[in-house]
Coordinates of C-alpha atoms and ligand atoms in Angstrom, one line a residue:
M5 CA 13.0 4.7 -23.8
L6 CA 14.7 6.9 -21.2
P7 CA 18.5 7.1 -21.1
K8 CA 20.3 5.3 -18.4
R9 CA 23.2 6.6 -16.4
R10 CA 25.8 4.8 -14.2
L11 CA 25.1 4.9 -10.5
G12 CA 28.7 5.4 -9.4
R13 CA 30.7 2.4 -8.3
T14 CA 27.6 0.2 -8.0
E15 CA 27.8 0.0 -11.8
L16 CA 24.0 -0.2 -11.8
L17 CA 22.4 1.6 -14.8
V18 CA 19.5 3.8 -13.8
S19 CA 17.1 6.0 -15.7
N20 CA 17.9 9.7 -15.5
L21 CA 14.4 10.2 -14.1
G22 CA 13.6 8.1 -11.0
F23 CA 10.2 7.3 -9.5
G24 CA 9.7 8.6 -6.0
S25 CA 7.0 6.2 -4.8
L26 CA 5.5 8.6 -2.2
G27 CA 3.4 9.6 -5.3
I28 CA 1.3 6.4 -5.1
L29 CA 0.1 6.9 -1.6
D30 CA -3.6 7.8 -1.4
R31 CA -2.8 11.1 0.2
Y32 CA -0.8 12.2 -2.8
L33 CA -3.0 10.5 -5.5
S34 CA -6.0 12.4 -4.0
R35 CA -4.3 15.8 -4.6
W36 CA -4.8 15.3 -8.3
S37 CA -7.8 13.1 -8.6
A38 CA -10.6 11.5 -6.7
D39 CA -9.4 8.1 -8.0
T40 CA -7.2 6.5 -5.3
G41 CA -6.6 3.0 -3.9
P42 CA -4.3 0.1 -4.6
L43 CA -5.5 -0.5 -8.2
K44 CA -5.0 3.1 -9.2
A45 CA -1.6 3.0 -7.6
T46 CA -0.4 -0.2 -9.3
S47 CA -1.7 0.7 -12.7
L48 CA 0.2 4.0 -12.5
F49 CA 3.3 2.2 -11.4
E50 CA 3.0 -0.2 -14.4
F51 CA 2.7 2.8 -16.7
I52 CA 5.8 4.3 -15.2
L53 CA 7.8 1.2 -15.8
D54 CA 6.4 1.1 -19.4
Q55 CA 8.0 4.5 -20.0
G56 CA 11.4 3.1 -19.2
I57 CA 11.8 4.5 -15.7
N58 CA 13.7 1.8 -13.8
L59 CA 14.9 3.5 -10.6
V60 CA 12.2 2.9 -8.1
D61 CA 12.7 4.7 -4.8
T62 CA 10.8 3.8 -1.6
A63 CA 11.3 3.6 2.1
R64 CA 9.9 1.8 5.2
W65 CA 8.6 5.2 6.2
Y66 CA 6.5 5.6 3.1
E67 CA 3.4 4.0 4.5
E68 CA 1.8 1.6 2.0
S69 CA 4.3 2.4 -0.8
E70 CA 6.4 -0.8 -0.5
E71 CA 3.3 -3.0 -0.5
R72 CA 1.8 -1.3 -3.5
L73 CA 5.0 -1.5 -5.5
G74 CA 5.4 -5.2 -4.5
A75 CA 2.2 -6.1 -6.3
I76 CA 3.9 -5.2 -9.6
I77 CA 7.5 -6.0 -8.7
A78 CA 6.5 -9.6 -8.2
S79 CA 6.2 -10.0 -11.9
R80 CA 8.5 -7.2 -13.2
R81 CA 11.5 -7.4 -10.9
A82 CA 14.0 -7.5 -13.7
E83 CA 12.9 -4.0 -14.9
C84 CA 13.6 -2.3 -11.6
V85 CA 16.5 -1.0 -9.7
I86 CA 15.0 -0.7 -6.2
T87 CA 16.2 1.6 -3.4
S88 CA 14.6 1.5 0.0
K89 CA 15.5 3.0 3.4
T90 CA 15.4 2.6 7.1
L91 CA 15.0 5.2 9.8
K92 CA 16.5 2.7 12.3
R93 CA 19.9 3.5 13.6
D94 CA 20.6 0.1 15.3
S95 CA 21.6 -3.2 13.8
V96 CA 18.6 -5.2 15.0
G97 CA 16.0 -2.7 13.8
T98 CA 17.8 -2.2 10.5
L99 CA 17.7 -6.0 9.8
A100 CA 14.1 -6.2 10.7
D101 CA 13.3 -3.3 8.3
I102 CA 15.2 -4.9 5.5
S103 CA 13.3 -8.2 6.0
E104 CA 10.0 -6.3 6.0
S105 CA 11.0 -4.3 2.8
V106 CA 11.9 -7.5 1.0
R107 CA 8.6 -9.1 2.0
Q108 CA 6.4 -6.2 1.1
L109 CA 8.3 -5.5 -2.2
Q110 CA 7.8 -9.2 -3.1
T111 CA 11.4 -9.7 -4.1
D112 CA 14.4 -11.5 -2.5
Y113 CA 16.8 -8.7 -3.1
I114 CA 16.9 -4.9 -2.8
D115 CA 19.6 -3.2 -5.0
V116 CA 20.4 -0.4 -2.6
Y117 CA 19.4 0.0 1.0
L118 CA 19.9 3.4 2.6
I119 CA 20.1 4.9 6.0
H120 CA 17.2 7.3 5.8
H121 CA 17.3 11.0 6.6
I122 CA 20.4 11.3 8.7
Q123 CA 20.0 14.6 10.5
W124 CA 22.1 14.9 13.6
P125 CA 25.9 14.2 14.0
E126 CA 24.9 11.9 16.9
E127 CA 22.9 9.7 14.5
L128 CA 26.0 9.3 12.3
H129 CA 28.0 8.2 15.3
K130 CA 25.3 5.8 16.3
I131 CA 25.1 3.9 13.0
F132 CA 28.9 3.4 13.1
D133 CA 28.9 2.1 16.7
K134 CA 28.9 -1.5 17.7
N135 CA 25.4 -2.8 17.1
G136 CA 24.8 0.2 14.9
A137 CA 22.8 0.2 11.6
L138 CA 25.9 -0.5 9.5
E139 CA 26.4 -3.8 11.1
G140 CA 22.9 -4.8 10.1
L141 CA 23.4 -3.5 6.5
W142 CA 26.7 -5.5 6.3
E143 CA 25.0 -8.6 7.5
A144 CA 22.1 -8.2 5.0
R145 CA 24.6 -7.6 2.2
A146 CA 26.5 -10.8 3.2
N147 CA 23.3 -12.7 3.1
G148 CA 22.4 -11.4 -0.3
K149 CA 19.3 -9.4 0.8
I150 CA 20.7 -6.1 -0.4
G151 CA 23.3 -5.2 -3.0
F152 CA 24.7 -1.9 -1.9
I153 CA 24.6 0.5 1.0
G154 CA 23.6 4.2 0.8
I155 CA 22.7 7.2 2.9
S156 CA 20.2 10.0 2.5
G157 CA 19.7 13.3 4.3
H158 CA 19.4 17.0 3.9
D159 CA 22.5 18.2 5.7
P160 CA 25.4 18.6 3.3
D161 CA 28.1 18.5 6.0
L162 CA 26.8 15.3 7.5
L163 CA 26.4 13.7 4.0
C164 CA 30.0 14.7 3.0
A165 CA 31.3 13.3 6.3
A166 CA 29.3 10.1 5.8
I167 CA 30.4 9.3 2.3
S168 CA 34.0 10.3 3.1
T169 CA 34.2 7.2 5.4
G170 CA 33.9 5.0 2.4
A171 CA 31.0 3.1 3.9
F172 CA 28.4 4.2 1.4
D173 CA 28.1 3.4 -2.3
V174 CA 25.2 5.8 -2.9
V175 CA 24.1 9.1 -1.6
E176 CA 20.6 10.6 -1.9
L177 CA 20.3 14.3 -1.3
P178 CA 18.1 17.3 -2.2
Y179 CA 19.2 19.3 -5.2
N180 CA 17.1 22.0 -6.8
A181 CA 17.4 25.4 -8.4
L182 CA 17.0 27.2 -5.0
D183 CA 19.6 25.4 -3.0
H184 CA 22.1 24.0 -5.4
E185 CA 25.0 25.9 -3.9
I186 CA 24.3 24.3 -0.5
F187 CA 24.4 20.8 -1.9
Q188 CA 26.9 21.0 -4.7
P189 CA 29.8 20.1 -2.3
V190 CA 28.2 16.7 -1.7
V191 CA 27.9 16.0 -5.4
E192 CA 31.5 16.9 -5.9
R193 CA 32.7 14.8 -3.1
A194 CA 30.6 11.9 -4.3
L195 CA 32.2 12.2 -7.8
E196 CA 35.7 12.1 -6.3
L197 CA 34.8 8.9 -4.4
D198 CA 32.7 7.4 -7.3
V199 CA 29.7 7.3 -5.0
G200 CA 26.4 7.1 -7.0
V201 CA 24.3 10.3 -6.7
L202 CA 20.5 10.3 -6.5
T203 CA 18.8 13.6 -6.1
M204 CA 15.4 14.5 -4.7
K205 CA 13.3 17.6 -4.1
A206 CA 13.9 18.9 -7.6
L207 CA 10.4 20.4 -7.4
A208 CA 10.9 21.6 -3.8
A209 CA 8.3 19.2 -2.3
G210 CA 5.7 20.5 -4.6
K211 CA 6.5 24.2 -4.1
F212 CA 7.4 24.6 -7.7
V213 CA 4.3 23.0 -9.3
D214 CA 2.1 26.1 -9.7
S215 CA 3.0 26.3 -13.4
K216 CA 4.2 23.9 -16.1
G217 CA 6.9 26.3 -17.1
K218 CA 8.3 26.3 -13.6
V219 CA 8.1 22.5 -13.4
E220 CA 9.9 22.2 -16.7
K221 CA 12.7 24.6 -15.7
A222 CA 13.1 23.0 -12.3
L223 CA 13.4 19.5 -13.8
Q224 CA 15.7 20.6 -16.6
F225 CA 17.9 22.1 -13.9
A226 CA 18.1 19.0 -11.8
L227 CA 18.6 16.7 -14.9
C228 CA 21.4 18.9 -16.3
V229 CA 23.6 18.8 -13.2
S230 CA 26.8 16.9 -14.0
G231 CA 27.4 13.8 -11.9
V232 CA 23.8 13.1 -11.0
A233 CA 22.7 9.5 -11.9
S234 CA 18.9 9.9 -11.4
V235 CA 16.5 12.7 -10.4
I236 CA 13.8 11.2 -8.2
V237 CA 10.4 12.8 -8.6
G238 CA 7.1 11.9 -7.1
L239 CA 4.6 11.0 -9.8
S240 CA 0.9 10.7 -9.2
T241 CA -0.8 11.1 -12.6
I242 CA -0.3 9.8 -16.1
D243 CA 0.1 13.5 -17.3
Q244 CA 2.9 14.1 -14.8
V245 CA 4.7 10.9 -16.0
L246 CA 4.4 11.9 -19.7
F247 CA 5.5 15.5 -19.1
D248 CA 8.5 14.6 -16.9
V249 CA 9.6 11.8 -19.1
E250 CA 9.6 14.1 -22.1
V251 CA 11.7 16.7 -20.3
A252 CA 14.1 13.9 -19.3
R253 CA 14.4 12.7 -22.9
Q254 CA 15.0 16.3 -24.2
V255 CA 17.7 16.9 -21.6
D256 CA 19.5 13.8 -22.7
Q257 CA 19.7 15.1 -26.3
L258 CA 21.5 18.3 -25.2
S259 CA 25.2 18.7 -25.7
T260 CA 27.4 19.5 -22.7
A261 CA 27.6 23.2 -23.7
E262 CA 23.8 23.3 -24.0
R263 CA 23.3 21.8 -20.6
E264 CA 25.7 24.3 -19.1
N265 CA 23.8 27.1 -20.8
A266 CA 20.5 25.8 -19.4
L267 CA 21.9 25.6 -15.9
A268 CA 23.3 29.1 -16.1
E269 CA 20.0 30.5 -17.4
I270 CA 18.0 28.9 -14.7
M271 CA 20.5 29.9 -11.9
A272 CA 20.2 33.5 -13.1
L273 CA 16.5 33.6 -12.2
P274 CA 15.7 35.6 -9.1
R275 CA 14.9 33.6 -6.0
D276 CA 11.4 35.2 -5.9
Y277 CA 10.6 33.4 -9.2
W278 CA 10.4 30.1 -7.3
G279 CA 7.8 31.6 -4.8
V280 CA 9.4 30.3 -1.7
D281 CA 11.6 33.0 -0.4
S282 CA 12.7 36.5 -1.5
Q283 CA 15.9 38.2 -2.4
Y284 CA 14.2 41.6 -2.6
Y285 CA 15.0 43.0 0.9
D286 CA 17.6 45.2 2.5
P287 CA 18.9 43.6 5.6
A288 CA 20.8 46.7 6.7
A289 CA 17.4 48.6 6.9
C290 CA 16.2 46.4 9.8
P291 CA 16.5 48.4 13.1
F292 CA 16.2 45.1 15.0
N293 CA 18.9 43.3 13.2
V294 CA 16.6 40.4 12.4
P295 CA 18.7 37.7 10.6
I296 CA 16.4 37.7 7.5
G297 CA 18.3 35.3 5.3
E298 CA 18.9 32.8 8.0
I299 CA 15.3 32.8 9.1
M300 CA 14.2 32.3 5.4
R301 CA 16.7 29.5 5.1
L302 CA 15.3 27.7 8.2
E303 CA 11.7 28.1 7.1
R304 CA 12.6 26.8 3.6
Y305 CA 14.3 23.8 5.3
R306 CA 11.3 23.2 7.4
T307 CA 8.8 23.2 4.5
I308 CA 10.8 21.8 1.6
Y309 CA 13.1 19.3 3.4
K310 CA 10.7 18.4 6.3
N311 CA 13.3 19.2 8.9
G312 CA 10.8 20.5 11.4
H313 CA 12.7 18.9 14.3
R314 CA 16.0 20.5 13.6
T315 CA 14.9 23.8 12.2
K316 CA 12.6 24.5 15.1
F317 CA 15.4 23.7 17.5
E318 CA 17.8 26.0 15.6
Y319 CA 15.3 28.8 15.5
S320 CA 14.8 28.5 19.2
Q321 CA 18.6 29.1 19.6
L322 CA 18.7 32.3 17.5
P323 CA 19.4 35.3 19.8
I324 CA 17.2 37.5 17.5
K325 CA 14.1 36.1 15.9
A326 CA 11.4 37.5 13.7
D327 CA 9.0 38.6 16.5
P328 CA 9.3 42.4 15.8
C329 CA 8.1 41.8 12.2
A330 CA 4.4 41.7 12.7
A331 CA 4.2 45.2 14.2
C332 CA 6.9 46.7 12.0
P333 CA 6.2 49.0 9.0
G334 CA 8.5 46.8 6.9
Y335 CA 11.6 48.9 6.6
C336 CA 13.5 46.1 5.0
E337 CA 11.0 45.4 2.2
L338 CA 12.0 46.1 -1.4
P339 CA 9.4 45.6 -4.2
S340 CA 9.5 42.1 -5.6
P341 CA 8.5 41.8 -9.3
F342 CA 6.9 38.5 -8.3
G343 CA 4.7 39.9 -5.6
L344 CA 6.4 38.2 -2.7
S345 CA 6.6 40.1 0.6
T346 CA 9.7 39.6 2.7
Q347 CA 7.8 40.8 5.8
G348 CA 4.9 38.3 5.1
L349 CA 7.4 35.5 4.7
L350 CA 9.1 36.4 8.0
I351 CA 5.8 36.6 9.9
R352 CA 4.8 33.2 8.7
A353 CA 8.2 31.7 9.4
H354 CA 8.1 33.1 13.0
E355 CA 4.7 31.5 13.6
R356 CA 5.6 28.1 12.1
L357 CA 9.2 27.8 13.4
G358 CA 8.0 28.9 16.9
E359 CA 5.5 26.0 17.1
P360 CA 6.3 23.0 19.3
I361 CA 8.2 20.1 17.7
T362 CA 5.6 17.4 17.0
D363 CA 5.9 13.7 17.7
R364 CA 5.8 13.0 14.0
E365 CA 8.8 15.3 13.4
I366 CA 10.8 13.6 16.1
F367 CA 10.0 10.1 14.9
Q368 CA 10.6 11.1 11.3
H369 CA 14.2 11.9 12.2
G370 CA 15.1 8.7 14.1
G371 CA 12.8 9.0 17.0
E372 CA 15.5 9.1 19.6
I373 CA 17.5 12.3 19.6
V374 CA 15.8 15.2 21.1
K375 CA 17.8 18.4 21.7
Ligands
LIG153 S1 9.8 43.4 8.8 FE1 10.7 44.9 10.1 S2 11.4 43.8 11.9 FE2 11.1 42.3 10.3 S3 13.1 42.1 9.3 FE3 11.9 43.6 8.1 S4 12.6 45.6 9.0 FE4 13.2 44.0 10.5

């Protein structure tokens, strides 16, 4: 069975590998096989529970995920620690979401309910206001519908500010081999406060899945990080489950020194290894002073962390963008041993970040705050 770790002050014991239930949506199942639908999803979920994965992560936003999980949770509730989430920022909407989650998951109680994907400081203010989401969460907790309160997001400063209020027992954040430095302060603050830490995006929203070696390294990395209770990964096939569970078991058998060595080895890999952005460029060689690193960061945030709303807004505010890149001979380019082109990455980033913010991107991030 998989090892269990303590989820901070909740005292819940969760498997070091968690199940990100986006994986059982048809649009993810169909990436790997023609076999989709509720039966395929529920049999996969049963297999996942059989392997000893007990942390089951879902959200109101994850389409049919709660309903599909509920078909199995109805008879296997005791084997699960369930986390679900709301994008609502007000009390009434939050309570309605919790009731719907409880109904669809076929349970009477959700272990941790999180404010989902906090992105703007204004949202944080709103959830603390009178009639804000926290009031709804407190009421649901008092009524026994939820056990603990959490928060998720991709902005380390906002997450640190949120957990520092003492209002949240659990924090869910991205953590992977590319962006560990950005998110490490959240893990450290959570440890100081004994807030349970769940991480996501270990495989960079599928950007690291082009080879098994890369998947193994990325998972090892996330699982070795000290203070993380569970690494939540999307699982859509039996092979993925078996592979990821084996990596999680092996990591559990490493000594502290061996884990530190594994982390150091993976951190020493060039950024280009991960295929998302490059470190082989000379910023001083750009005659147009294009902020190369910042633009790659924004594009990475847009693609990996689905922050289209905020990243497009921030890109629009940059005084210098990547518009000269398409017609430039590529003065900044240094040869990447992994074949990545900085200029190519910048041209693509300029195209994508320059597109209009979509309705889906706005709604995904609360649906209300538009800069
Ligand atoms: S491709 Fe040209 S314009 Fe773009 S950052 Fe590099 S040197 Fe500057």
